[in-house]
PDB file of C-alpha atoms in Angstrom:
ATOM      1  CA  UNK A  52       0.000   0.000   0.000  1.00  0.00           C
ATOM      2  CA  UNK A  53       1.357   3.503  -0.573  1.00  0.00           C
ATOM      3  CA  UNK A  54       2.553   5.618   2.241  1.00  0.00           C
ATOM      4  CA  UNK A  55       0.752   8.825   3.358  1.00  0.00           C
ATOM      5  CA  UNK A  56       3.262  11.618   2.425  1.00  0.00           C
ATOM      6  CA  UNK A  57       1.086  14.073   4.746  1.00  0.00           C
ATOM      7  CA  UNK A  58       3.085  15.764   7.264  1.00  0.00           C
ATOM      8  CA  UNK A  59       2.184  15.564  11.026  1.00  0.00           C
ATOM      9  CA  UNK A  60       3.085  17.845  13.694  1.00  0.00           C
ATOM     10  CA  UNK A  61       2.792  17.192  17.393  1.00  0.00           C
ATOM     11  CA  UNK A  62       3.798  19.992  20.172  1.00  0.00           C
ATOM     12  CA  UNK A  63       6.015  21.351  16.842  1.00  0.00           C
ATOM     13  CA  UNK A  64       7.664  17.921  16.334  1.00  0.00           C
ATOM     14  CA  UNK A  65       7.545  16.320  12.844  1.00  0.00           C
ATOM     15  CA  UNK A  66       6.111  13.058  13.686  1.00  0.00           C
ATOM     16  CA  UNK A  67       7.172   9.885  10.898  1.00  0.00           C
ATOM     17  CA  UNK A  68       4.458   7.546   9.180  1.00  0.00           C
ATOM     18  CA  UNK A  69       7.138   5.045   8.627  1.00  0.00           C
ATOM     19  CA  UNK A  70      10.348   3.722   9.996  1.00  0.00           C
ATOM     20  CA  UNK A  71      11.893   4.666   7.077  1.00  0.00           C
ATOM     21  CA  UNK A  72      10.856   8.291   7.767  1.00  0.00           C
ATOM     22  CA  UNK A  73      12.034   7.831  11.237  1.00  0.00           C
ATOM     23  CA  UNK A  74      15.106   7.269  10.588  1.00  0.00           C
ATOM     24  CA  UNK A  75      15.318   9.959   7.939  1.00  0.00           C
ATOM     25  CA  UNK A  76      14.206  12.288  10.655  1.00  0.00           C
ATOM     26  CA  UNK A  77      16.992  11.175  13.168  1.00  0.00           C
ATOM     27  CA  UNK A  78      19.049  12.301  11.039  1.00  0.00           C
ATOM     28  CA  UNK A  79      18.091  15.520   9.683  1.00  0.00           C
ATOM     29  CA  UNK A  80      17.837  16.130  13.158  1.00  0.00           C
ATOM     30  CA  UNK A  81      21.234  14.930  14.295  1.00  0.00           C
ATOM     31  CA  UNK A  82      20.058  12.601  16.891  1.00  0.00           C
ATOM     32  CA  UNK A  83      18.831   8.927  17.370  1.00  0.00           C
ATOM     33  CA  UNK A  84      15.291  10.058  19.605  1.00  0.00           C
ATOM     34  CA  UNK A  85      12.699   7.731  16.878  1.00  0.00           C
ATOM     35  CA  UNK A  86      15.363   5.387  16.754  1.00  0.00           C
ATOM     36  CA  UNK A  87      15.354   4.527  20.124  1.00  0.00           C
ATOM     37  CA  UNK A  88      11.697   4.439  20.875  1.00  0.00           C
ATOM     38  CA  UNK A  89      11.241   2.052  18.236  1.00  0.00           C
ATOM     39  CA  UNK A  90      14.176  -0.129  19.350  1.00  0.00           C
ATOM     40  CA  UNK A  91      12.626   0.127  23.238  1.00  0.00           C
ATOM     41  CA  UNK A  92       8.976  -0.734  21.659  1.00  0.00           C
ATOM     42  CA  UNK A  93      10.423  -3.771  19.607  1.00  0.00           C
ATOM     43  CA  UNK A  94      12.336  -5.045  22.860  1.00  0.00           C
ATOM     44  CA  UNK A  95       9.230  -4.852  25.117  1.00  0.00           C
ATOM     45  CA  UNK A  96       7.036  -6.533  21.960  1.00  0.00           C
ATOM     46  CA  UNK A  97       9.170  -9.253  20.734  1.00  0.00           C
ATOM     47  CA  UNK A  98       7.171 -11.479  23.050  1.00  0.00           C
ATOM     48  CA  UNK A  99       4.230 -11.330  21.703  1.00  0.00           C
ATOM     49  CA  UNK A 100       5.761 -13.110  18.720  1.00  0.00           C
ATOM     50  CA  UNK A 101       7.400 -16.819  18.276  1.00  0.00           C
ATOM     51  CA  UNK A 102       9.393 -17.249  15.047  1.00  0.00           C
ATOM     52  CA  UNK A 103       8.354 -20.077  13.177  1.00  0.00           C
ATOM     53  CA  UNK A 104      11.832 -22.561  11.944  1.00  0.00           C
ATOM     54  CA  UNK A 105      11.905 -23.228   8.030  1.00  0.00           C
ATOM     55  CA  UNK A 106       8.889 -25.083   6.564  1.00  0.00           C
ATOM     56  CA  UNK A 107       6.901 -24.874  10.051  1.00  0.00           C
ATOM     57  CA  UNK A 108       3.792 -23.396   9.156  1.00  0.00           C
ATOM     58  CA  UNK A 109       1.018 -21.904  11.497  1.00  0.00           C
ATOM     59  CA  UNK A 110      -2.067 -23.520  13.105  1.00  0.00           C
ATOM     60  CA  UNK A 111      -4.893 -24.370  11.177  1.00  0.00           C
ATOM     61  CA  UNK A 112      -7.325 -22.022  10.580  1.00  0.00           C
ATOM     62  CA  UNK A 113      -4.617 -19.317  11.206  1.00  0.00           C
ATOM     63  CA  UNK A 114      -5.306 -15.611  10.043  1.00  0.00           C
ATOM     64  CA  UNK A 115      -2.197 -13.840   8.320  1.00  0.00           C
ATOM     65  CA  UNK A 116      -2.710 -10.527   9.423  1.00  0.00           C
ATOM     66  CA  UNK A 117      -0.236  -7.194   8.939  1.00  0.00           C
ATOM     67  CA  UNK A 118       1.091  -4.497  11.329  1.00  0.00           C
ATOM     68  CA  UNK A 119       3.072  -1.524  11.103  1.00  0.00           C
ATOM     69  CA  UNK A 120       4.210   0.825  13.803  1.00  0.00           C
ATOM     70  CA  UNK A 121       2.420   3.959  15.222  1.00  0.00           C
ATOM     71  CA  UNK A 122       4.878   7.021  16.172  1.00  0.00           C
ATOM     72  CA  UNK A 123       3.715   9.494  18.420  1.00  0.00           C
ATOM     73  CA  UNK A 124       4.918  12.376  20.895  1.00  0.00           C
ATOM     74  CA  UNK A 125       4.049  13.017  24.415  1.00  0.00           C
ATOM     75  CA  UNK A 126       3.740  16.697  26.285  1.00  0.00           C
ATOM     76  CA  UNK A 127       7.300  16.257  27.894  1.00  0.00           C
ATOM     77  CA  UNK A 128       8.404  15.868  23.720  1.00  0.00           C
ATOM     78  CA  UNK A 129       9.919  12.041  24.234  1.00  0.00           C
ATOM     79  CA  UNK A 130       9.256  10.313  21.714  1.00  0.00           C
ATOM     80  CA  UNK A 131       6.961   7.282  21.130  1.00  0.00           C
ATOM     81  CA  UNK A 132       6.785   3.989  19.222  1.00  0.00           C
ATOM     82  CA  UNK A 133       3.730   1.852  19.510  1.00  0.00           C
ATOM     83  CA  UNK A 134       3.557  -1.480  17.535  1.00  0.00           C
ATOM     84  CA  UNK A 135       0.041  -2.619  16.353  1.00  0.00           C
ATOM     85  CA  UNK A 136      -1.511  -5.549  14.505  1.00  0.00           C
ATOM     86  CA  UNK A 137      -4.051  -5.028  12.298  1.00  0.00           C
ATOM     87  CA  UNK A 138      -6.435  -6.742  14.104  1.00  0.00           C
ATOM     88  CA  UNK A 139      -8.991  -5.282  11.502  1.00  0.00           C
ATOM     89  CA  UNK A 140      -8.326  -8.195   9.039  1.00  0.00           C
ATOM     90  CA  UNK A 141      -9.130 -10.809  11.318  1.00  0.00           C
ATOM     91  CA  UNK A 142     -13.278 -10.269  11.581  1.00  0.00           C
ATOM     92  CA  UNK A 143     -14.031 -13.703  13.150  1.00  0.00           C
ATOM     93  CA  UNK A 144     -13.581 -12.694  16.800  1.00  0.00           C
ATOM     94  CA  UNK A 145     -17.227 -13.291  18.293  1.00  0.00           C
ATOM     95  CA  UNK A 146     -18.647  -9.400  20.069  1.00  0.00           C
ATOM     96  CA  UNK A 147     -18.186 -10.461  23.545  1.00  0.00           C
ATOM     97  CA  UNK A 148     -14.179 -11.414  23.235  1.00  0.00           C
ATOM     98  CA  UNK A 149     -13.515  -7.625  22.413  1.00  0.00           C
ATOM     99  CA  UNK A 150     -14.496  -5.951  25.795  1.00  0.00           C
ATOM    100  CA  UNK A 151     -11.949  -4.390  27.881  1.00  0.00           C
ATOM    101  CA  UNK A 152     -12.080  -3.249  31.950  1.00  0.00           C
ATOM    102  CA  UNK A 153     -13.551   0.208  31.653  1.00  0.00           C
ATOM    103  CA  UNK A 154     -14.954   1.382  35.302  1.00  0.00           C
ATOM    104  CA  UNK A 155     -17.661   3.711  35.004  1.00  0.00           C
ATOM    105  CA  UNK A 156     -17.146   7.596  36.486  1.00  0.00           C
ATOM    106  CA  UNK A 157     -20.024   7.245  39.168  1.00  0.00           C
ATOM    107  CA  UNK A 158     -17.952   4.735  40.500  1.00  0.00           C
ATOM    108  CA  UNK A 159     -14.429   6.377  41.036  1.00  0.00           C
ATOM    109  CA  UNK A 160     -16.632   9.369  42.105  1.00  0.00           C
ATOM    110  CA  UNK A 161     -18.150   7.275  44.833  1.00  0.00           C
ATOM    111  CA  UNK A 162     -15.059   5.587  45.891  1.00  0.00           C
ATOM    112  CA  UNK A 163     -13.586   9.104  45.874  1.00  0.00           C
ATOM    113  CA  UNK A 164     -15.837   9.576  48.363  1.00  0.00           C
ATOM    114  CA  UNK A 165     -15.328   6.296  51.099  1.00  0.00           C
ATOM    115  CA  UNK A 166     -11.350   6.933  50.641  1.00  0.00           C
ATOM    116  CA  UNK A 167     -12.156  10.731  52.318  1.00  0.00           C
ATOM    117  CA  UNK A 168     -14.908   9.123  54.763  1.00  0.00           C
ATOM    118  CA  UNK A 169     -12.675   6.140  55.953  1.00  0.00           C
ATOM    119  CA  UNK A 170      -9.187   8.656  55.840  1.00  0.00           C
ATOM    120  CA  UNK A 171      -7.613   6.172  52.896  1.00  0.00           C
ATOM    121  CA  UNK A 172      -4.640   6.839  50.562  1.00  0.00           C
ATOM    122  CA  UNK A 173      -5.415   6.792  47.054  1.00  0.00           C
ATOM    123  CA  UNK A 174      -2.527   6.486  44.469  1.00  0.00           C
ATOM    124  CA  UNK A 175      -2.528   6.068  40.743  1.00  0.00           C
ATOM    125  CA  UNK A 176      -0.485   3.419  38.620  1.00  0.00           C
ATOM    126  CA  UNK A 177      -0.515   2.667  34.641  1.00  0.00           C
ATOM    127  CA  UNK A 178       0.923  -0.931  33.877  1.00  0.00           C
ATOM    128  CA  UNK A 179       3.385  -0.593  30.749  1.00  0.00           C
ATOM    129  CA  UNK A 180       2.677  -2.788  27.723  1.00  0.00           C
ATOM    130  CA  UNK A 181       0.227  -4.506  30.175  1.00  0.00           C
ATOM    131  CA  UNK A 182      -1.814  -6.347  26.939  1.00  0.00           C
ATOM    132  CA  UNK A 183       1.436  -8.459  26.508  1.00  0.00           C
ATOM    133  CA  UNK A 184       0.861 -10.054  30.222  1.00  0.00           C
ATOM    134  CA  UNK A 185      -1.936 -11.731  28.653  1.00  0.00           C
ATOM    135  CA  UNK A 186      -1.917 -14.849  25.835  1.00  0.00           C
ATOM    136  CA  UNK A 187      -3.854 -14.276  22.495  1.00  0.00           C
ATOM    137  CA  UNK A 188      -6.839 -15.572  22.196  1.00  0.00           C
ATOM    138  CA  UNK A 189      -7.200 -15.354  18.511  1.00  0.00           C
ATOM    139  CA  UNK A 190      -4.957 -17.762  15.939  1.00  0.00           C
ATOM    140  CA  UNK A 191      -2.902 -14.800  13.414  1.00  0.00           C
ATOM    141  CA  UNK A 192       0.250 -15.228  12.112  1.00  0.00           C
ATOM    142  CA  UNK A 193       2.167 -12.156  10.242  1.00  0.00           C
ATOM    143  CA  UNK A 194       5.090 -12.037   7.700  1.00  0.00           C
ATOM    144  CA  UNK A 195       8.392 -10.565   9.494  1.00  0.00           C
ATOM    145  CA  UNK A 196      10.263  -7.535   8.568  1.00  0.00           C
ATOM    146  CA  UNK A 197      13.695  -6.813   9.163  1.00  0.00           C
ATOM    147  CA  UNK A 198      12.912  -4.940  12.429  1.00  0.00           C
ATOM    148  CA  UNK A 199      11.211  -7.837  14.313  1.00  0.00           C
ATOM    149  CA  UNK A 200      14.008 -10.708  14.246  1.00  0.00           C
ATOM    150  CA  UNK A 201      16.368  -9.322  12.242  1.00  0.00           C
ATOM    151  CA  UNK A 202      17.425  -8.883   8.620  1.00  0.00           C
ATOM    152  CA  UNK A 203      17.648 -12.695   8.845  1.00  0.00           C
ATOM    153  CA  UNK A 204      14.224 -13.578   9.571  1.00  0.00           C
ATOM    154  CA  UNK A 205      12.814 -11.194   7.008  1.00  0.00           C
ATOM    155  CA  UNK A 206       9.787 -12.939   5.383  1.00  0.00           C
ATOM    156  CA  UNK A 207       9.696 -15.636   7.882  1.00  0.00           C
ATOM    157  CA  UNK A 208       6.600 -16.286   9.578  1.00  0.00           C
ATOM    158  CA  UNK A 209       5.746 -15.817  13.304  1.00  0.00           C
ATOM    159  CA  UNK A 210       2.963 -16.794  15.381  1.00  0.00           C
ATOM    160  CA  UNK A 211       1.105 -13.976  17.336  1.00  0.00           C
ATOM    161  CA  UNK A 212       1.361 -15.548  20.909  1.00  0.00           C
ATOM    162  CA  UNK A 213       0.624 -12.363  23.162  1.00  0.00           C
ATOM    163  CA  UNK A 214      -2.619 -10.292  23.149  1.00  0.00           C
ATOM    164  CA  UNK A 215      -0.705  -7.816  20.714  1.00  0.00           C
ATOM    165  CA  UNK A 216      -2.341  -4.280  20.971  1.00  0.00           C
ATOM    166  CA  UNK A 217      -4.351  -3.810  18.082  1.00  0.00           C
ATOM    167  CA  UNK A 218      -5.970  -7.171  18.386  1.00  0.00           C
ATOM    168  CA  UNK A 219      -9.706  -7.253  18.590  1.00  0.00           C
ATOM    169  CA  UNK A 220      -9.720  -9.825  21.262  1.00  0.00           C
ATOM    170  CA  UNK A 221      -6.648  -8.148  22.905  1.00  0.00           C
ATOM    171  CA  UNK A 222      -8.090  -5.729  25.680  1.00  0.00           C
ATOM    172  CA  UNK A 223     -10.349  -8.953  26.395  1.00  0.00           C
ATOM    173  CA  UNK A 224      -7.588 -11.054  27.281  1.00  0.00           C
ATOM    174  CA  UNK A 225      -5.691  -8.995  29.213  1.00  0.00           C
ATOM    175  CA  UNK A 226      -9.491  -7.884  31.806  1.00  0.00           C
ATOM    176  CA  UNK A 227      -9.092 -11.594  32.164  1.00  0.00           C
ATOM    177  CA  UNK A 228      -5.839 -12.387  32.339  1.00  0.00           C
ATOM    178  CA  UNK A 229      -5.505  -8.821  35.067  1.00  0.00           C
ATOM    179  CA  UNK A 230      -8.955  -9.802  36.876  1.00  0.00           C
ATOM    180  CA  UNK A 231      -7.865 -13.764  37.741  1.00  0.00           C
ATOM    181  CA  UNK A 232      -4.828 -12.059  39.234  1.00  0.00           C
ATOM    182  CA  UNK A 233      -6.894  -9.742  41.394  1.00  0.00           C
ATOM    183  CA  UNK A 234      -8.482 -12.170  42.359  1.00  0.00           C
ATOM    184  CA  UNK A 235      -6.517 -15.162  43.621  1.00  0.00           C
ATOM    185  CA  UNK A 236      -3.426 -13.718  43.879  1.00  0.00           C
ATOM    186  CA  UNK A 237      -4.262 -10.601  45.615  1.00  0.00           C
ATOM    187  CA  UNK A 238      -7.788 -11.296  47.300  1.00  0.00           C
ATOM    188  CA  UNK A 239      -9.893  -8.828  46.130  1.00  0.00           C
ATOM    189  CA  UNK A 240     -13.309  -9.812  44.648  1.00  0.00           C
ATOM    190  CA  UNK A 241     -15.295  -7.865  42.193  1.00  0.00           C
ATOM    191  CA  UNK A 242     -18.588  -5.515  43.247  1.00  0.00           C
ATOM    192  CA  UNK A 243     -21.662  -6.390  42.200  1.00  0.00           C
ATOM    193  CA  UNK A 244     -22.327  -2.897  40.900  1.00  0.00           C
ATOM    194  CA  UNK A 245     -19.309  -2.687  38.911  1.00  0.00           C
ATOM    195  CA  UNK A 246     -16.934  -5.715  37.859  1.00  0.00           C
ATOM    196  CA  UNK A 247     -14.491  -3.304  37.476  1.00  0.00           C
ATOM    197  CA  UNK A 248     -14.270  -2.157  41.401  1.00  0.00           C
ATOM    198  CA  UNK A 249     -12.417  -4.466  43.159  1.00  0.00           C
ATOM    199  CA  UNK A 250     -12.506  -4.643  46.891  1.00  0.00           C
ATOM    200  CA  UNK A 251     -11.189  -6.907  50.181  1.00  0.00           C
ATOM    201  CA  UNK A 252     -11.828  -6.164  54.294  1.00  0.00           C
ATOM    202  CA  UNK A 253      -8.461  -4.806  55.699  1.00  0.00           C
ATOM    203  CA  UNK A 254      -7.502  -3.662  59.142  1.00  0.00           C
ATOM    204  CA  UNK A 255      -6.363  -0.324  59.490  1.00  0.00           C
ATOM    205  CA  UNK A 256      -3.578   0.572  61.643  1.00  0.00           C
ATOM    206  CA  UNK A 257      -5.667   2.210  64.497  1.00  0.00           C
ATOM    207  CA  UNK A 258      -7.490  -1.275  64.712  1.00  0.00           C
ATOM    208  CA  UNK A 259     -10.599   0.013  62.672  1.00  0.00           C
ATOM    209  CA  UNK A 260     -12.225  -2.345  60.086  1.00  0.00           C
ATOM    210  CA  UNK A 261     -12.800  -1.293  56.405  1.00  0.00           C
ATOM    211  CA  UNK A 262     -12.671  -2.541  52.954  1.00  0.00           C
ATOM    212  CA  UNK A 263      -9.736  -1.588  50.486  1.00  0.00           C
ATOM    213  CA  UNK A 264     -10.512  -1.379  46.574  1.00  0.00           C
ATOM    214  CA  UNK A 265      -8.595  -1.440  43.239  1.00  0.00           C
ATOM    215  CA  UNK A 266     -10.293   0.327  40.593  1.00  0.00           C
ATOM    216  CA  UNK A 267      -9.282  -0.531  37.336  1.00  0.00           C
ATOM    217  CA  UNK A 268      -9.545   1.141  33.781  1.00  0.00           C
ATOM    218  CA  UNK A 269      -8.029  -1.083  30.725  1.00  0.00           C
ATOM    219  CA  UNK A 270      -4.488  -0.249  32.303  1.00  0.00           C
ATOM    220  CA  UNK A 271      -4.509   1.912  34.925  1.00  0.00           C
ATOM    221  CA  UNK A 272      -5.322   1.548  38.428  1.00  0.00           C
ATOM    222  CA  UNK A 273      -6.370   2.896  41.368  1.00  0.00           C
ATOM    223  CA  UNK A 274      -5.704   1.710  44.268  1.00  0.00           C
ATOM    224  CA  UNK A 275      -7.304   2.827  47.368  1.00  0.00           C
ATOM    225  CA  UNK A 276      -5.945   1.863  50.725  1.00  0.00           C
ATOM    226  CA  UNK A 277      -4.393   2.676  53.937  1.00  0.00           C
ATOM    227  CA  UNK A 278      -0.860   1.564  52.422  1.00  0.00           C
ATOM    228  CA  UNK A 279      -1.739   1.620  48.717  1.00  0.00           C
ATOM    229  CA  UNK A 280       1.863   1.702  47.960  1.00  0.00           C
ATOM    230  CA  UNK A 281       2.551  -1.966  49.698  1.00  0.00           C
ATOM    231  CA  UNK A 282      -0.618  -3.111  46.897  1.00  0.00           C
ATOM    232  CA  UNK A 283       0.810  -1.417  44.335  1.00  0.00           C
TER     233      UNK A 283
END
């Protein structure tokens, strides 16, 4: 497919369409700032992939798919590399395997609330690549490029093995992979008014009984608590 050749700013910073661009410019601008956010992205990815050997070939009923690489730039200006499958090409994912953990806004406003009542700490986390905790639920496969596993493995194929952002079924698999671990490794149990509140009795330090919550929102969390930073 042909490349957009529209130019994007962000905060004044020409932002690349391709790596290609990115690269070009690195060095019209002298330094190496796309270059490493793409080579951090494709370290933290690289697990959602597993490199097929010569003449393996994928799972039946396996979807070759594409991705490509999103650039961006946040307000501090660093620079950011997001890669995405194109989940779009892969339309037999049944409705209910694409929902992800989104707590409603009555409900933080309302736990806002019991944190001030019952004197609680309440402190903010985002989990970093968090989808690739969580196996993929769909079978894809994609054709490699050079940047993946090397020049080497260039038109190889590898098996999509993580719930790759960009999937449809991805933000699925990680609520479940994230809520089992809630769950029964950290003893919290869901509300009944919101599967998305999590909360557990604790025992504060004065000796007074109350329950603790996590609130969560795809990837980011809230925890509320009277040591928040111990959950956390």
């Amino acid at each position: 497919t042909q490349k957009s050749t529209k130019k994007y700013y962000k905060y004044g910073v020409k932002v690349p369409n391709s790596i290609e661009e990115a690269h070009a410019f690195d060095k019209e601008n002298n330094n190496k700032l796309w270059q490493q956010s793409t080579d951090k992205e494709l370290k933290n990815v690289i697990v959602a992939f597993k490199l097929l050997n010569d003449g393996e070939l994928p799972a039946p009923g396996s979807k070759l798919i594409s991705y490509h690489i999103i650039f961006d730039v946040k307000f501090d200006l660093t620079r950011k590399a997001r890669l995405v499958a194109g989940g779009h090409m892969h339309r037999n994912v049944p409705a209910h395997d694409t929902f992800s953990s989104v707590v409603s806004r009555d409900s933080v406003r309302i736990l806002l609330t019991i944190a001030a009542l019952n004197e609680l700490d309440v402190l903010a986390a985002d989990i970093g690549n968090a989808y690739l905790n969580a196996k993929n639920k769909e079978r894809v496969h994609v054709k490699c490029g050079p940047e993946l596993f090397g020049p080497d493995a260039e038109g190889k194929t590898a098996v999509i093995v993580r719930a790759l952002y960009g999937l449809r079924s991805a933000g699925n698999a990680w609520r479940h992979h994230f809520a089992n671990y809630i769950r029964h490794e950290l003893g919290y149990e869901p509300t009944i008014a919101d599967n998305d509140v999590y909360r557990k009795p604790i025992v504060k330090k004065d000796g007074s009984k109350c329950y603790a919550y996590l609130v969560v929102y795809i990837d980011d969390i809230l925890s509320i608590n009277s040591d928040p930073k111990a959950v956390m």
